[in-house]
Every structure is written in C-alpha cells, then in structure tokens.
Short mmCIF file of C-alpha atoms in Angstrom, two decimals:
data_model
loop_
_atom_site.label_atom_id
_atom_site.label_comp_id
_atom_site.label_asym_id
_atom_site.label_seq_id
_atom_site.Cartn_x
_atom_site.Cartn_y
_atom_site.Cartn_z
CA VAL A 805 102.74 98.49 109.31
CA GLN A 806 104.07 100.41 106.53
CA LEU A 807 102.60 100.41 102.82
CA GLN A 808 104.86 101.56 100.06
CA ALA A 809 103.33 102.40 96.67
CA SER A 810 105.44 103.26 93.76
CA GLY A 811 105.04 103.44 89.85
CA GLY A 812 103.07 106.84 89.59
CA GLY A 813 104.27 108.91 86.82
CA LEU A 814 103.01 110.91 83.76
CA VAL A 815 101.72 108.88 80.54
CA GLN A 816 99.93 109.93 77.24
CA ALA A 817 96.33 108.74 76.92
CA GLY A 818 96.36 105.01 75.75
CA GLY A 819 99.39 104.44 77.63
CA SER A 820 100.01 102.02 80.65
CA LEU A 821 101.42 102.10 84.24
CA ARG A 822 101.83 99.73 86.84
CA LEU A 823 101.58 100.53 90.34
CA SER A 824 103.13 98.33 93.08
CA CYS A 825 102.50 98.52 96.63
CA ALA A 826 104.37 96.58 99.59
CA ALA A 827 103.24 96.12 103.06
CA SER A 828 105.74 95.83 105.58
CA GLY A 829 106.07 95.60 109.42
CA ASN A 830 103.87 93.69 112.08
CA ILE A 831 101.87 91.28 109.73
CA PHE A 832 100.01 88.29 110.42
CA SER A 833 97.81 88.36 107.48
CA ILE A 834 96.29 90.45 105.28
CA SER A 835 92.70 89.58 104.21
CA VAL A 836 91.87 92.66 101.35
CA MET A 837 94.44 94.55 99.45
CA GLY A 838 93.08 97.31 97.35
CA TRP A 839 93.64 100.69 95.17
CA TYR A 840 91.63 103.92 95.50
CA ARG A 841 92.11 107.18 93.85
CA GLN A 842 91.14 110.83 94.32
CA ALA A 843 91.22 113.08 91.91
CA PRO A 844 91.30 117.24 92.39
CA GLY A 845 87.95 118.25 94.07
CA LYS A 846 86.68 114.78 94.14
CA GLN A 847 86.21 112.19 96.90
CA ARG A 848 88.49 109.27 97.08
CA GLU A 849 87.13 106.32 95.59
CA LEU A 850 87.66 102.73 95.06
CA VAL A 851 89.47 101.53 91.96
CA ALA A 852 89.79 97.73 92.66
CA SER A 853 90.27 95.35 95.42
CA ILE A 854 91.33 91.71 96.00
CA THR A 855 91.05 89.24 98.67
CA SER A 856 93.49 86.85 99.84
CA ASN A 857 91.94 84.06 98.35
CA GLY A 858 91.45 85.98 94.77
CA GLN A 859 88.25 87.51 95.04
CA ILE A 860 88.51 90.80 92.81
CA ASN A 861 86.07 93.58 92.54
CA TYR A 862 86.57 96.67 90.13
CA ALA A 863 85.16 99.95 89.63
CA ASP A 864 82.97 100.28 86.39
CA SER A 865 85.05 102.77 85.15
CA VAL A 866 88.35 100.58 84.88
CA LYS A 867 86.56 97.29 84.28
CA GLY A 868 88.41 95.85 81.21
CA ARG A 869 91.41 98.37 81.24
CA PHE A 870 92.76 97.77 84.84
CA THR A 871 94.15 94.28 86.43
CA ILE A 872 94.60 94.05 90.17
CA SER A 873 96.89 91.11 91.28
CA ARG A 874 98.64 90.31 94.52
CA ASP A 875 101.69 88.18 95.71
CA ASN A 876 100.59 87.00 99.25
CA ALA A 877 104.29 85.79 99.88
CA LYS A 878 105.64 89.34 99.37
CA ASN A 879 102.51 91.31 100.95
CA THR A 880 102.29 93.04 97.76
CA VAL A 881 99.39 94.17 95.56
CA TYR A 882 99.84 95.35 91.91
CA LEU A 883 97.63 97.62 89.80
CA GLN A 884 98.15 97.29 85.71
CA MET A 885 96.62 100.06 83.99
CA ASN A 886 96.16 99.86 80.29
CA SER A 887 94.26 102.05 78.07
CA LEU A 888 94.53 104.98 80.10
CA LYS A 889 92.44 108.13 80.16
CA PRO A 890 92.68 111.86 81.01
CA GLU A 891 89.98 111.06 83.49
CA ASP A 892 92.03 108.45 85.07
CA THR A 893 94.39 111.39 86.38
CA ALA A 894 94.64 110.83 90.13
CA VAL A 895 96.60 110.07 93.45
CA TYR A 896 96.33 106.47 93.65
CA TYR A 897 96.58 105.08 97.29
CA CYS A 898 96.87 101.24 98.23
CA ASN A 899 94.77 100.04 101.15
CA ALA A 900 95.50 96.80 103.42
CA ASP A 901 93.12 95.24 105.84
CA VAL A 902 95.90 93.52 108.23
CA ARG A 903 95.57 91.50 111.51
CA SER A 904 98.93 91.93 113.74
CA TRP A 905 100.26 90.13 116.71
CA PRO A 906 99.36 89.94 119.55
CA ASN A 907 95.41 90.61 119.09
CA LEU A 908 94.75 88.51 115.87
CA ALA A 909 91.32 88.79 116.38
CA ALA A 910 91.37 92.82 115.27
CA ARG A 911 91.86 93.90 112.00
CA SER A 912 93.19 97.46 111.22
CA ASP A 913 93.08 99.45 107.95
CA TYR A 914 95.93 100.81 106.51
CA TRP A 915 97.23 103.08 103.83
CA GLY A 916 99.95 104.06 101.59
CA GLN A 917 101.29 107.36 101.10
CA GLY A 918 99.82 107.91 97.47
CA THR A 919 101.46 107.94 94.09
CA LEU A 920 100.40 110.49 91.33
CA VAL A 921 99.12 109.39 87.74
CA THR A 922 98.93 112.15 85.51
CA VAL A 923 97.26 111.08 82.00
CA SER A 924 97.80 113.62 79.26
CA SER A 925 95.50 113.62 76.39
#
C-alpha cells in the first residue's frame, strides 16, 4: 500500500491550501484516514481524522479553519486549510488504517511521504 500526498507549498498568512492524499495498492478497506503534522523541533501531532462513515475529529488548534473530507471510492483524503497562520508551518503527513487481502482481520497503518506547508507572516 502506498500513500501519495500532494498540495503543500508556500502561502501568506490568511491564505489557503488544499492537501490531497491518495492510497493505492492492496486495499480491501480503509477505516480511518487522517492528517498529521510535524513542525521543526516538535513531535508529530494529529491535525484531523475521518472514518469511513464520516466521523471527524479535529485538533483544537485547527477547528473552524481546516476541513477534512474523503472520497471512499478513490481512497483519497483531503485537507482544506483556510486562514492559515505561521504556526501551521510544518510537514504534513497523511495516514491510513488499511485492511488488505488475504488477512482481512488484520489492520495495518500506512504513512505518506509528507508534504511541506510553509506559512509566511
């Protein structure tokens, strides 16, 4: 299973970016997809997650500014980021909790390669 993230870049404070992450490979189902971020010198933290039936969880720091969504048919998760702040600067990683053939009882965690978001003040 591979996760390919895209959409990062440089944006001024107050601007917007949209991240995408597509999962491919031996996928039977994906229960949870999410976005994490890691700023320089800090630990990786959860930004937002979404289950296959649409339950969503956001970090307090992004509530009201970021929106997570997913297309189950395309095994793709999106993160719309509005009103960006300099403190949102980080490498953003997508994550997926995947069941694959032949052992459908097992779930494995996969990570994308990371995409850099830089917000200038």
